[in-house]
Amino acid sequence: MKNNYNIGPVIKNIRSARKLTSEDVGKKIGISGAYIRSIEKGNKLPTIPVLAKICDFFNITLSQLFKKTESLPAMNIEMYSDLEEKLRIPS
């Protein structure tokens, strides 16, 4: 069932711009990569707690997530300098 929200492509664009796989994102926020892909395709609408985790991981607000991709801030390296730390997987 497709949803009426345009957050899936926004999530995919942010993830792709940061050269992350859906598995990378899912592992860091505690859900499967398949679920991330379903959200990106619009087949699943995530719960508010999942949306909060996605926003926290990408360091964006919920309002940015619900806007069109063009209205997101420029994806620059300075803005996401802590990404490497967030991606570190404990041994």
GROMACS .gro file of N, CA and C in nm:
model
  273
    1MET      N    1   0.084  -0.118   0.000
    1MET     CA    2   0.000   0.000   0.000
    1MET      C    3   0.089   0.125   0.000
    2LYS      N    4   0.078   0.205  -0.101
    2LYS     CA    5   0.154   0.329  -0.109
    2LYS      C    6   0.094   0.432  -0.015
    3ASN      N    7   0.182   0.514   0.045
    3ASN     CA    8   0.132   0.621   0.133
    3ASN      C    9   0.139   0.754   0.060
    4ASN      N   10   0.075   0.855   0.118
    4ASN     CA   11   0.068   0.986   0.054
    4ASN      C   12   0.183   1.079   0.095
    5TYR      N   13   0.273   1.033   0.176
    5TYR     CA   14   0.384   1.116   0.220
    5TYR      C   15   0.503   1.093   0.130
    6ASN      N   16   0.582   1.196   0.111
    6ASN     CA   17   0.695   1.191   0.020
    6ASN      C   18   0.827   1.173   0.094
    7ILE      N   19   0.823   1.110   0.211
    7ILE     CA   20   0.947   1.098   0.289
    7ILE      C   21   1.040   0.991   0.236
    8GLY      N   22   0.989   0.889   0.169
    8GLY     CA   23   1.073   0.780   0.119
    8GLY      C   24   1.184   0.829   0.027
    9PRO      N   25   1.150   0.904  -0.078
    9PRO     CA   26   1.255   0.955  -0.166
    9PRO      C   27   1.352   1.049  -0.094
   10VAL      N   28   1.302   1.123   0.002
   10VAL     CA   29   1.390   1.213   0.078
   10VAL      C   30   1.492   1.129   0.156
   11ILE      N   31   1.445   1.026   0.224
   11ILE     CA   32   1.535   0.938   0.300
   11ILE      C   33   1.637   0.874   0.206
   12LYS      N   34   1.590   0.825   0.093
   12LYS     CA   35   1.681   0.761  -0.003
   12LYS      C   36   1.785   0.859  -0.055
   13ASN      N   37   1.743   0.981  -0.087
   13ASN     CA   38   1.838   1.082  -0.136
   13ASN      C   39   1.943   1.116  -0.032
   14ILE      N   40   1.902   1.132   0.092
   14ILE     CA   41   1.998   1.162   0.198
   14ILE      C   42   2.094   1.045   0.216
   15ARG      N   43   2.039   0.925   0.222
   15ARG     CA   44   2.122   0.805   0.241
   15ARG      C   45   2.222   0.790   0.126
   16SER      N   46   2.173   0.806   0.004
   16SER     CA   47   2.260   0.792  -0.114
   16SER      C   48   2.368   0.899  -0.119
   17ALA      N   49   2.331   1.022  -0.083
   17ALA     CA   50   2.428   1.131  -0.083
   17ALA      C   51   2.542   1.105   0.015
   18ARG      N   52   2.513   1.029   0.117
   18ARG     CA   53   2.615   0.997   0.218
   18ARG      C   54   2.682   0.863   0.192
   19LYS      N   55   2.648   0.805   0.077
   19LYS     CA   56   2.709   0.679   0.033
   19LYS      C   57   2.688   0.566   0.135
   20LEU      N   58   2.566   0.559   0.187
   20LEU     CA   59   2.529   0.456   0.282
   20LEU      C   60   2.431   0.359   0.217
   21THR      N   61   2.436   0.235   0.259
   21THR     CA   62   2.337   0.138   0.214
   21THR      C   63   2.220   0.139   0.311
   22SER      N   64   2.110   0.083   0.267
   22SER     CA   65   1.995   0.070   0.357
   22SER      C   66   2.031  -0.019   0.476
   23GLU      N   67   2.119  -0.115   0.453
   23GLU     CA   68   2.166  -0.202   0.562
   23GLU      C   69   2.246  -0.122   0.665
   24ASP      N   70   2.331  -0.030   0.619
   24ASP     CA   71   2.409   0.056   0.710
   24ASP      C   72   2.316   0.133   0.804
   25VAL      N   73   2.216   0.197   0.743
   25VAL     CA   74   2.124   0.280   0.820
   25VAL      C   75   2.043   0.193   0.915
   26GLY      N   76   1.988   0.085   0.863
   26GLY     CA   77   1.907  -0.004   0.945
   26GLY      C   78   1.982  -0.057   1.065
   27LYS      N   79   2.106  -0.099   1.042
   27LYS     CA   80   2.187  -0.154   1.151
   27LYS      C   81   2.210  -0.051   1.261
   28LYS      N   82   2.235   0.074   1.221
   28LYS     CA   83   2.264   0.179   1.320
   28LYS      C   84   2.140   0.223   1.398
   29ILE      N   85   2.021   0.209   1.339
   29ILE     CA   86   1.902   0.253   1.412
   29ILE      C   87   1.817   0.137   1.463
   30GLY      N   88   1.860   0.015   1.437
   30GLY     CA   89   1.793  -0.101   1.496
   30GLY      C   90   1.675  -0.156   1.418
   31ILE      N   91   1.674  -0.136   1.286
   31ILE     CA   92   1.571  -0.198   1.202
   31ILE      C   93   1.640  -0.261   1.082
   32SER      N   94   1.567  -0.338   1.005
   32SER     CA   95   1.629  -0.406   0.891
   32SER      C   96   1.647  -0.312   0.772
   33GLY      N   97   1.745  -0.346   0.690
   33GLY     CA   98   1.766  -0.273   0.567
   33GLY      C   99   1.645  -0.286   0.474
   34ALA      N  100   1.580  -0.402   0.478
   34ALA     CA  101   1.460  -0.424   0.396
   34ALA      C  102   1.349  -0.328   0.436
   35TYR      N  103   1.337  -0.300   0.565
   35TYR     CA  104   1.235  -0.207   0.611
   35TYR      C  105   1.267  -0.065   0.564
   36ILE      N  106   1.394  -0.027   0.569
   36ILE     CA  107   1.437   0.104   0.518
   36ILE      C  108   1.399   0.115   0.369
   37ARG      N  109   1.429   0.010   0.292
   37ARG     CA  110   1.397   0.013   0.149
   37ARG      C  111   1.246   0.024   0.126
   38SER      N  112   1.166  -0.044   0.209
   38SER     CA  113   1.020  -0.035   0.197
   38SER      C  114   0.970   0.106   0.226
   39ILE      N  115   1.033   0.171   0.323
   39ILE     CA  116   0.999   0.312   0.354
   39ILE      C  117   1.035   0.399   0.234
   40GLU      N  118   1.155   0.378   0.180
   40GLU     CA  119   1.202   0.459   0.067
   40GLU      C  120   1.112   0.445  -0.056
   41LYS      N  121   1.058   0.325  -0.077
   41LYS     CA  122   0.970   0.300  -0.192
   41LYS      C  123   0.827   0.345  -0.166
   42GLY      N  124   0.797   0.382  -0.042
   42GLY     CA  125   0.661   0.424  -0.009
   42GLY      C  126   0.568   0.310   0.023
   43ASN      N  127   0.622   0.189   0.039
   43ASN     CA  128   0.540   0.074   0.071
   43ASN      C  129   0.507   0.064   0.219
   44LYS      N  130   0.588   0.124   0.303
   44LYS     CA  131   0.567   0.124   0.448
   44LYS      C  132   0.574   0.267   0.499
   45LEU      N  133   0.491   0.297   0.597
   45LEU     CA  134   0.497   0.425   0.665
   45LEU      C  135   0.552   0.399   0.804
   46PRO      N  136   0.669   0.452   0.836
   46PRO     CA  137   0.732   0.421   0.965
   46PRO      C  138   0.656   0.483   1.083
   47THR      N  139   0.676   0.422   1.198
   47THR     CA  140   0.620   0.476   1.321
   47THR      C  141   0.694   0.604   1.358
   48ILE      N  142   0.637   0.681   1.447
   48ILE     CA  143   0.703   0.804   1.493
   48ILE      C  144   0.838   0.773   1.559
   49PRO      N  145   0.848   0.669   1.644
   49PRO     CA  146   0.981   0.638   1.699
   49PRO      C  147   1.086   0.605   1.592
   50VAL      N  148   1.045   0.535   1.487
   50VAL     CA  149   1.139   0.505   1.377
   50VAL      C  150   1.175   0.634   1.304
   51LEU      N  151   1.077   0.719   1.277
   51LEU     CA  152   1.107   0.848   1.214
   51LEU      C  153   1.205   0.929   1.298
   52ALA      N  154   1.186   0.927   1.429
   52ALA     CA  155   1.276   1.000   1.518
   52ALA      C  156   1.418   0.946   1.509
   53LYS      N  157   1.431   0.814   1.503
   53LYS     CA  158   1.565   0.752   1.491
   53LYS      C  159   1.630   0.789   1.358
   54ILE      N  160   1.552   0.786   1.251
   54ILE     CA  161   1.605   0.823   1.120
   54ILE      C  162   1.652   0.967   1.120
   55CYS      N  163   1.569   1.056   1.174
   55CYS     CA  164   1.606   1.198   1.179
   55CYS      C  165   1.730   1.220   1.265
   56ASP      N  166   1.735   1.154   1.378
   56ASP     CA  167   1.851   1.167   1.466
   56ASP      C  168   1.977   1.118   1.396
   57PHE      N  169   1.968   1.004   1.331
   57PHE     CA  170   2.083   0.949   1.261
   57PHE      C  171   2.134   1.043   1.152
   58PHE      N  172   2.042   1.100   1.075
   58PHE     CA  173   2.079   1.189   0.966
   58PHE      C  174   2.095   1.334   1.010
   59ASN      N  175   2.071   1.362   1.136
   59ASN     CA  176   2.086   1.496   1.191
   59ASN      C  177   1.997   1.598   1.115
   60ILE      N  178   1.872   1.559   1.097
   60ILE     CA  179   1.774   1.647   1.034
   60ILE      C  180   1.650   1.653   1.124
   61THR      N  181   1.562   1.749   1.097
   61THR     CA  182   1.438   1.760   1.174
   61THR      C  183   1.326   1.686   1.102
   62LEU      N  184   1.220   1.657   1.175
   62LEU     CA  185   1.103   1.595   1.113
   62LEU      C  186   1.046   1.683   1.003
   63SER      N  187   1.044   1.814   1.025
   63SER     CA  188   0.989   1.903   0.922
   63SER      C  189   1.073   1.897   0.795
   64GLN      N  190   1.204   1.886   0.805
   64GLN     CA  191   1.288   1.873   0.686
   64GLN      C  192   1.255   1.742   0.613
   65LEU      N  193   1.232   1.638   0.691
   65LEU     CA  194   1.202   1.509   0.632
   65LEU      C  195   1.073   1.512   0.551
   66PHE      N  196   0.974   1.587   0.597
   66PHE     CA  197   0.845   1.591   0.530
   66PHE      C  198   0.838   1.694   0.418
   67LYS      N  199   0.943   1.770   0.397
   67LYS     CA  200   0.947   1.863   0.286
   67LYS      C  201   1.002   1.792   0.162
   68LYS      N  202   0.986   1.855   0.050
   68LYS     CA  203   1.042   1.798  -0.073
   68LYS      C  204   1.193   1.799  -0.065
   69THR      N  205   1.255   1.708  -0.135
   69THR     CA  206   1.400   1.692  -0.135
   69THR      C  207   1.471   1.823  -0.167
   70GLU      N  208   1.417   1.900  -0.259
   70GLU     CA  209   1.483   2.025  -0.300
   70GLU      C  210   1.494   2.125  -0.186
   71SER      N  211   1.408   2.113  -0.086
   71SER     CA  212   1.412   2.212   0.022
   71SER      C  213   1.505   2.172   0.136
   72LEU      N  214   1.567   2.056   0.125
   72LEU     CA  215   1.661   2.017   0.230
   72LEU      C  216   1.788   2.101   0.218
   73PRO      N  217   1.858   2.121   0.330
   73PRO     CA  218   1.983   2.196   0.322
   73PRO      C  219   2.085   2.123   0.236
   74ALA      N  220   2.178   2.195   0.183
   74ALA     CA  221   2.284   2.135   0.101
   74ALA      C  222   2.356   2.029   0.181
   75MET      N  223   2.385   1.918   0.116
   75MET     CA  224   2.456   1.809   0.181
   75MET      C  225   2.606   1.837   0.171
   76ASN      N  226   2.660   1.899   0.272
   76ASN     CA  227   2.803   1.925   0.266
   76ASN      C  228   2.874   1.850   0.378
   77ILE      N  229   3.000   1.825   0.359
   77ILE     CA  230   3.077   1.741   0.450
   77ILE      C  231   3.087   1.800   0.589
   78GLU      N  232   3.095   1.933   0.599
   78GLU     CA  233   3.105   1.995   0.730
   78GLU      C  234   2.980   1.968   0.815
   79MET      N  235   2.866   1.968   0.749
   79MET     CA  236   2.739   1.948   0.818
   79MET      C  237   2.729   1.809   0.879
   80TYR      N  238   2.801   1.714   0.820
   80TYR     CA  239   2.791   1.575   0.864
   80TYR      C  240   2.926   1.518   0.907
   81SER      N  241   3.006   1.601   0.968
   81SER     CA  242   3.140   1.558   1.006
   81SER      C  243   3.140   1.448   1.110
   82ASP      N  244   3.030   1.432   1.184
   82ASP     CA  245   3.025   1.328   1.286
   82ASP      C  246   2.972   1.196   1.230
   83LEU      N  247   2.952   1.186   1.099
   83LEU     CA  248   2.896   1.066   1.038
   83LEU      C  249   2.985   0.945   1.063
   84GLU      N  250   3.115   0.960   1.051
   84GLU     CA  251   3.206   0.848   1.071
   84GLU      C  252   3.188   0.790   1.211
   85GLU      N  253   3.174   0.876   1.310
   85GLU     CA  254   3.153   0.831   1.448
   85GLU      C  255   3.021   0.755   1.461
   86LYS      N  256   2.915   0.804   1.397
   86LYS     CA  257   2.784   0.739   1.404
   86LYS      C  258   2.788   0.602   1.335
   87LEU      N  259   2.872   0.587   1.235
   87LEU     CA  260   2.879   0.461   1.162
   87LEU      C  261   2.969   0.358   1.227
   88ARG      N  262   3.045   0.396   1.324
   88ARG     CA  263   3.133   0.302   1.391
   88ARG      C  264   3.049   0.194   1.459
   89ILE      N  265   3.076   0.070   1.422
   89ILE     CA  266   3.003  -0.042   1.481
   89ILE      C  267   3.090  -0.104   1.590
   90PRO      N  268   3.035  -0.112   1.713
   90PRO     CA  269   3.116  -0.169   1.821
   90PRO      C  270   3.153  -0.314   1.794
   91SER      N  271   3.271  -0.353   1.838
   91SER     CA  272   3.318  -0.491   1.817
   91SER      C  273   3.254  -0.586   1.913
   0.00000   0.00000   0.00000
